[in-house]
Amino acid sequence: MNRKRSTARWLKRILNLALALMFLLGAFAVVSCATALVRSSQGRPVGEPVPVDVIVACDLAPDRLAVDMPGADDTELTLIRNEGTLRARTGRPAYLIVYFLLLLMVLAVVIVELQLFRRILDTVIRGEPFARVNVGRIRWIGLIVIGWSVLAPVAKYLWASWVLRLVETHGGRLRPPVDLDPETLWVGFGILVLAEVFRQGTLLEEERSLTI
């Protein structure tokens, strides 16, 4: 039991470091988004171009595809063909605002998941891994994973659709990705099943403690 608690303490330290990193990234995204908003309201460019990635699906002749954005001389577009990613170095506030808002959404999901894991580890450290409250926490983790598997492809599709409306291609075609994620969806359902198994284990543990 002491060894398990020691492992749980180390895992909690790692989670604390990960949470600190997520909050720093979140602060960076908030400051960047606010800067873009202020400069946009003043009609000024953001400053140095920032890399903004857009996941795209490609129908192209790889050696002959050219990509440009008419009327956007401050935006440099590069197609990373082996990754299906369109990388734009841009100082245009609209793109950066949407990009950093999407980043904040991702960070919020990760932070919530890490917080749930950390609270579960707290009960392990206290020697109460089968606390009833952990059932709800595991169930929430599963629901968040399922929600992510459904909403993330939709967000990618909408983001790419918006950007590609302003992009011209020569020698091939770019289109928004239809990138379903069934593996993550099944992981989420598996976590829900685990939550139900854990709930049964919690009931058995409570019955055992009452008979002692």
mmCIF file of C-alpha atoms in Angstrom:
data_model
loop_
_atom_site.group_PDB
_atom_site.id
_atom_site.type_symbol
_atom_site.label_atom_id
_atom_site.label_comp_id
_atom_site.label_asym_id
_atom_site.label_seq_id
_atom_site.Cartn_x
_atom_site.Cartn_y
_atom_site.Cartn_z
ATOM 1 C CA MET A 1 0.000 0.000 0.000
ATOM 2 C CA ASN A 2 2.854 2.411 0.859
ATOM 3 C CA ARG A 3 4.433 1.702 -2.526
ATOM 4 C CA LYS A 4 1.135 2.491 -4.262
ATOM 5 C CA ARG A 5 0.827 5.741 -2.331
ATOM 6 C CA SER A 6 4.420 6.668 -3.226
ATOM 7 C CA THR A 7 3.692 6.054 -6.918
ATOM 8 C CA ALA A 8 0.503 8.111 -6.635
ATOM 9 C CA ARG A 9 2.467 10.992 -5.081
ATOM 10 C CA TRP A 10 4.959 10.962 -7.948
ATOM 11 C CA LEU A 11 2.143 10.872 -10.478
ATOM 12 C CA LYS A 12 0.494 13.804 -8.727
ATOM 13 C CA ARG A 13 3.735 15.813 -8.956
ATOM 14 C CA ILE A 14 3.873 15.108 -12.698
ATOM 15 C CA LEU A 15 0.231 16.178 -13.063
ATOM 16 C CA ASN A 16 0.940 19.374 -11.126
ATOM 17 C CA LEU A 17 3.788 20.213 -13.529
ATOM 18 C CA ALA A 18 1.545 19.451 -16.512
ATOM 19 C CA LEU A 19 -1.191 21.684 -15.086
ATOM 20 C CA ALA A 20 1.275 24.519 -14.534
ATOM 21 C CA LEU A 21 2.401 24.202 -18.157
ATOM 22 C CA MET A 22 -1.210 24.229 -19.395
ATOM 23 C CA PHE A 23 -1.972 27.382 -17.390
ATOM 24 C CA LEU A 24 1.135 29.086 -18.806
ATOM 25 C CA LEU A 25 0.083 28.177 -22.344
ATOM 26 C CA GLY A 26 -3.415 29.426 -21.550
ATOM 27 C CA ALA A 27 -2.029 32.746 -20.290
ATOM 28 C CA PHE A 28 0.024 33.062 -23.476
ATOM 29 C CA ALA A 29 -3.067 32.391 -25.616
ATOM 30 C CA VAL A 30 -5.153 34.926 -23.664
ATOM 31 C CA VAL A 31 -2.480 37.637 -23.964
ATOM 32 C CA SER A 32 -1.988 36.891 -27.674
ATOM 33 C CA CYS A 33 -5.730 36.993 -28.350
ATOM 34 C CA ALA A 34 -6.140 40.235 -26.400
ATOM 35 C CA THR A 35 -3.205 41.803 -28.280
ATOM 36 C CA ALA A 36 -4.734 40.797 -31.611
ATOM 37 C CA LEU A 37 -8.093 42.274 -30.563
ATOM 38 C CA VAL A 38 -6.558 45.592 -29.493
ATOM 39 C CA ARG A 39 -4.444 45.937 -32.635
ATOM 40 C CA SER A 40 -7.407 44.935 -34.799
ATOM 41 C CA SER A 41 -9.560 47.675 -33.214
ATOM 42 C CA GLN A 42 -6.781 50.155 -33.988
ATOM 43 C CA GLY A 43 -6.445 48.951 -37.586
ATOM 44 C CA ARG A 44 -2.851 47.843 -37.025
ATOM 45 C CA PRO A 45 -1.168 44.505 -37.853
ATOM 46 C CA VAL A 46 -0.360 42.233 -34.955
ATOM 47 C CA GLY A 47 3.379 42.526 -35.490
ATOM 48 C CA GLU A 48 5.716 39.721 -36.457
ATOM 49 C CA PRO A 49 3.932 36.979 -38.463
ATOM 50 C CA VAL A 50 2.834 34.025 -36.320
ATOM 51 C CA PRO A 51 2.616 30.424 -37.624
ATOM 52 C CA VAL A 52 -1.015 29.271 -37.791
ATOM 53 C CA ASP A 53 -1.690 25.641 -38.761
ATOM 54 C CA VAL A 54 -4.789 24.435 -40.599
ATOM 55 C CA ILE A 55 -5.380 20.700 -41.075
ATOM 56 C CA VAL A 56 -6.506 20.114 -44.668
ATOM 57 C CA ALA A 57 -7.282 17.228 -46.985
ATOM 58 C CA CYS A 58 -5.339 17.303 -50.245
ATOM 59 C CA ASP A 59 -6.211 16.404 -53.821
ATOM 60 C CA LEU A 60 -3.071 17.569 -55.517
ATOM 61 C CA ALA A 61 -0.119 16.985 -57.774
ATOM 62 C CA PRO A 62 2.544 17.377 -55.070
ATOM 63 C CA ASP A 63 5.246 18.996 -57.209
ATOM 64 C CA ARG A 64 2.926 21.477 -58.938
ATOM 65 C CA LEU A 65 0.661 22.791 -56.192
ATOM 66 C CA ALA A 66 0.884 26.490 -55.400
ATOM 67 C CA VAL A 67 -1.121 28.187 -52.661
ATOM 68 C CA ASP A 68 -1.806 31.862 -52.156
ATOM 69 C CA MET A 69 -4.276 34.175 -50.447
ATOM 70 C CA PRO A 70 -5.329 37.051 -52.726
ATOM 71 C CA GLY A 71 -5.226 40.464 -51.098
ATOM 72 C CA ALA A 72 -3.128 39.242 -48.158
ATOM 73 C CA ASP A 73 0.439 40.308 -48.869
ATOM 74 C CA ASP A 74 1.292 39.924 -45.169
ATOM 75 C CA THR A 75 0.444 36.202 -45.188
ATOM 76 C CA GLU A 76 2.894 33.513 -46.280
ATOM 77 C CA LEU A 77 1.342 30.096 -47.004
ATOM 78 C CA THR A 78 3.211 26.803 -46.986
ATOM 79 C CA LEU A 79 1.694 23.367 -47.586
ATOM 80 C CA ILE A 80 3.344 20.659 -45.473
ATOM 81 C CA ARG A 81 2.382 17.847 -47.817
ATOM 82 C CA ASN A 82 3.392 14.854 -45.711
ATOM 83 C CA GLU A 83 1.240 16.048 -42.802
ATOM 84 C CA GLY A 84 -1.781 17.459 -44.627
ATOM 85 C CA THR A 85 -1.196 20.800 -42.932
ATOM 86 C CA LEU A 86 -1.444 24.281 -44.423
ATOM 87 C CA ARG A 87 0.847 26.565 -42.428
ATOM 88 C CA ALA A 88 0.218 30.286 -42.689
ATOM 89 C CA ARG A 89 2.645 32.818 -41.262
ATOM 90 C CA THR A 90 0.320 35.734 -40.770
ATOM 91 C CA GLY A 91 -0.104 38.931 -38.812
ATOM 92 C CA ARG A 92 -3.802 39.277 -39.656
ATOM 93 C CA PRO A 93 -5.731 39.631 -36.366
ATOM 94 C CA ALA A 94 -8.845 37.698 -37.422
ATOM 95 C CA TYR A 95 -6.934 34.468 -38.016
ATOM 96 C CA LEU A 96 -4.929 34.794 -34.826
ATOM 97 C CA ILE A 97 -7.996 35.538 -32.677
ATOM 98 C CA VAL A 98 -9.867 32.453 -33.899
ATOM 99 C CA TYR A 99 -6.715 30.315 -33.700
ATOM 100 C CA PHE A 100 -5.955 31.290 -30.104
ATOM 101 C CA LEU A 101 -9.609 30.854 -29.081
ATOM 102 C CA LEU A 102 -9.469 27.286 -30.435
ATOM 103 C CA LEU A 103 -6.223 26.754 -28.528
ATOM 104 C CA LEU A 104 -7.894 27.977 -25.326
ATOM 105 C CA MET A 105 -10.730 25.482 -25.817
ATOM 106 C CA VAL A 106 -8.233 22.637 -26.167
ATOM 107 C CA LEU A 107 -6.320 23.755 -23.077
ATOM 108 C CA ALA A 108 -9.540 24.001 -21.058
ATOM 109 C CA VAL A 109 -10.421 20.387 -21.883
ATOM 110 C CA VAL A 110 -6.915 19.190 -20.972
ATOM 111 C CA ILE A 111 -6.942 21.138 -17.687
ATOM 112 C CA VAL A 112 -10.318 19.686 -16.646
ATOM 113 C CA GLU A 113 -9.109 16.145 -17.418
ATOM 114 C CA LEU A 114 -5.882 16.650 -15.453
ATOM 115 C CA GLN A 115 -7.782 18.089 -12.488
ATOM 116 C CA LEU A 116 -10.055 15.037 -12.406
ATOM 117 C CA PHE A 117 -7.065 12.691 -12.520
ATOM 118 C CA ARG A 118 -5.378 14.660 -9.738
ATOM 119 C CA ARG A 119 -8.419 14.394 -7.469
ATOM 120 C CA ILE A 120 -8.559 10.653 -8.064
ATOM 121 C CA LEU A 121 -4.872 10.425 -7.073
ATOM 122 C CA ASP A 122 -5.650 12.395 -3.894
ATOM 123 C CA THR A 123 -8.022 9.633 -2.794
ATOM 124 C CA VAL A 124 -5.388 6.994 -3.584
ATOM 125 C CA ILE A 125 -2.839 8.873 -1.466
ATOM 126 C CA ARG A 126 -5.345 8.989 1.417
ATOM 127 C CA GLY A 127 -5.844 5.227 1.089
ATOM 128 C CA GLU A 128 -9.428 5.591 -0.172
ATOM 129 C CA PRO A 129 -9.225 4.657 -3.894
ATOM 130 C CA PHE A 130 -12.769 3.216 -3.861
ATOM 131 C CA ALA A 131 -14.351 6.468 -2.688
ATOM 132 C CA ARG A 132 -17.795 6.833 -4.222
ATOM 133 C CA VAL A 133 -16.913 10.275 -5.606
ATOM 134 C CA ASN A 134 -14.314 8.681 -7.906
ATOM 135 C CA VAL A 135 -17.080 6.950 -9.849
ATOM 136 C CA GLY A 136 -18.430 10.309 -10.966
ATOM 137 C CA ARG A 137 -14.939 11.577 -11.764
ATOM 138 C CA ILE A 138 -14.144 8.586 -13.977
ATOM 139 C CA ARG A 139 -17.532 8.919 -15.655
ATOM 140 C CA TRP A 140 -16.850 12.600 -16.390
ATOM 141 C CA ILE A 141 -13.479 11.705 -17.911
ATOM 142 C CA GLY A 142 -15.224 9.249 -20.228
ATOM 143 C CA LEU A 143 -17.899 11.777 -21.223
ATOM 144 C CA ILE A 144 -15.278 14.437 -21.953
ATOM 145 C CA VAL A 145 -13.299 12.003 -24.136
ATOM 146 C CA ILE A 146 -16.467 11.106 -26.060
ATOM 147 C CA GLY A 147 -17.382 14.775 -26.475
ATOM 148 C CA TRP A 148 -13.865 15.541 -27.687
ATOM 149 C CA SER A 149 -13.985 12.742 -30.282
ATOM 150 C CA VAL A 150 -17.174 14.272 -31.721
ATOM 151 C CA LEU A 151 -16.512 18.018 -31.411
ATOM 152 C CA ALA A 152 -12.814 18.150 -32.347
ATOM 153 C CA PRO A 153 -13.388 16.949 -35.959
ATOM 154 C CA VAL A 154 -16.242 19.468 -36.297
ATOM 155 C CA ALA A 155 -13.996 22.307 -35.065
ATOM 156 C CA LYS A 156 -11.209 21.269 -37.478
ATOM 157 C CA TYR A 157 -13.683 21.179 -40.360
ATOM 158 C CA LEU A 158 -15.151 24.626 -39.598
ATOM 159 C CA TRP A 159 -11.713 26.215 -39.059
ATOM 160 C CA ALA A 160 -10.362 24.799 -42.322
ATOM 161 C CA SER A 161 -13.540 25.747 -44.220
ATOM 162 C CA TRP A 162 -13.234 29.356 -43.080
ATOM 163 C CA VAL A 163 -9.550 29.655 -44.026
ATOM 164 C CA LEU A 164 -9.825 27.811 -47.339
ATOM 165 C CA ARG A 165 -12.558 30.182 -48.549
ATOM 166 C CA LEU A 166 -9.827 32.817 -48.799
ATOM 167 C CA VAL A 167 -7.174 30.569 -50.351
ATOM 168 C CA GLU A 168 -6.499 29.935 -54.025
ATOM 169 C CA THR A 169 -4.689 26.792 -55.181
ATOM 170 C CA HIS A 170 -3.028 26.087 -58.505
ATOM 171 C CA GLY A 171 -2.216 22.555 -59.653
ATOM 172 C CA GLY A 172 -4.441 20.792 -57.151
ATOM 173 C CA ARG A 173 -7.235 21.231 -54.642
ATOM 174 C CA LEU A 174 -7.472 21.649 -50.881
ATOM 175 C CA ARG A 175 -10.638 20.860 -48.962
ATOM 176 C CA PRO A 176 -11.723 20.772 -45.298
ATOM 177 C CA PRO A 177 -10.924 17.461 -43.604
ATOM 178 C CA VAL A 178 -13.583 14.924 -42.716
ATOM 179 C CA ASP A 179 -11.510 13.437 -39.923
ATOM 180 C CA LEU A 180 -13.643 11.228 -37.712
ATOM 181 C CA ASP A 181 -11.987 9.757 -34.621
ATOM 182 C CA PRO A 182 -13.631 6.396 -33.811
ATOM 183 C CA GLU A 183 -10.644 5.208 -31.731
ATOM 184 C CA THR A 184 -11.031 8.057 -29.239
ATOM 185 C CA LEU A 185 -14.797 7.503 -29.196
ATOM 186 C CA TRP A 186 -14.303 3.847 -28.220
ATOM 187 C CA VAL A 187 -11.772 4.857 -25.570
ATOM 188 C CA GLY A 188 -14.431 7.121 -24.071
ATOM 189 C CA PHE A 189 -16.992 4.305 -24.014
ATOM 190 C CA GLY A 190 -14.362 2.042 -22.445
ATOM 191 C CA ILE A 191 -13.821 4.590 -19.665
ATOM 192 C CA LEU A 192 -17.587 4.668 -19.026
ATOM 193 C CA VAL A 193 -17.554 0.875 -18.715
ATOM 194 C CA LEU A 194 -14.618 1.195 -16.307
ATOM 195 C CA ALA A 195 -16.631 3.700 -14.262
ATOM 196 C CA GLU A 196 -19.470 1.170 -13.954
ATOM 197 C CA VAL A 197 -17.039 -1.577 -12.897
ATOM 198 C CA PHE A 198 -15.533 0.841 -10.393
ATOM 199 C CA ARG A 199 -18.996 1.637 -9.054
ATOM 200 C CA GLN A 200 -19.629 -2.060 -8.433
ATOM 201 C CA GLY A 201 -16.256 -2.332 -6.717
ATOM 202 C CA THR A 202 -17.150 0.635 -4.535
ATOM 203 C CA LEU A 203 -20.414 -1.027 -3.467
ATOM 204 C CA LEU A 204 -18.589 -4.254 -2.620
ATOM 205 C CA GLU A 205 -16.003 -2.315 -0.630
ATOM 206 C CA GLU A 206 -18.752 -0.534 1.317
ATOM 207 C CA GLU A 207 -20.503 -3.836 2.062
ATOM 208 C CA ARG A 208 -17.220 -5.381 3.191
ATOM 209 C CA SER A 209 -16.490 -2.487 5.537
ATOM 210 C CA LEU A 210 -19.975 -2.789 7.077
ATOM 211 C CA THR A 211 -19.504 -6.498 7.826
ATOM 212 C CA ILE A 212 -16.203 -5.999 9.625
#
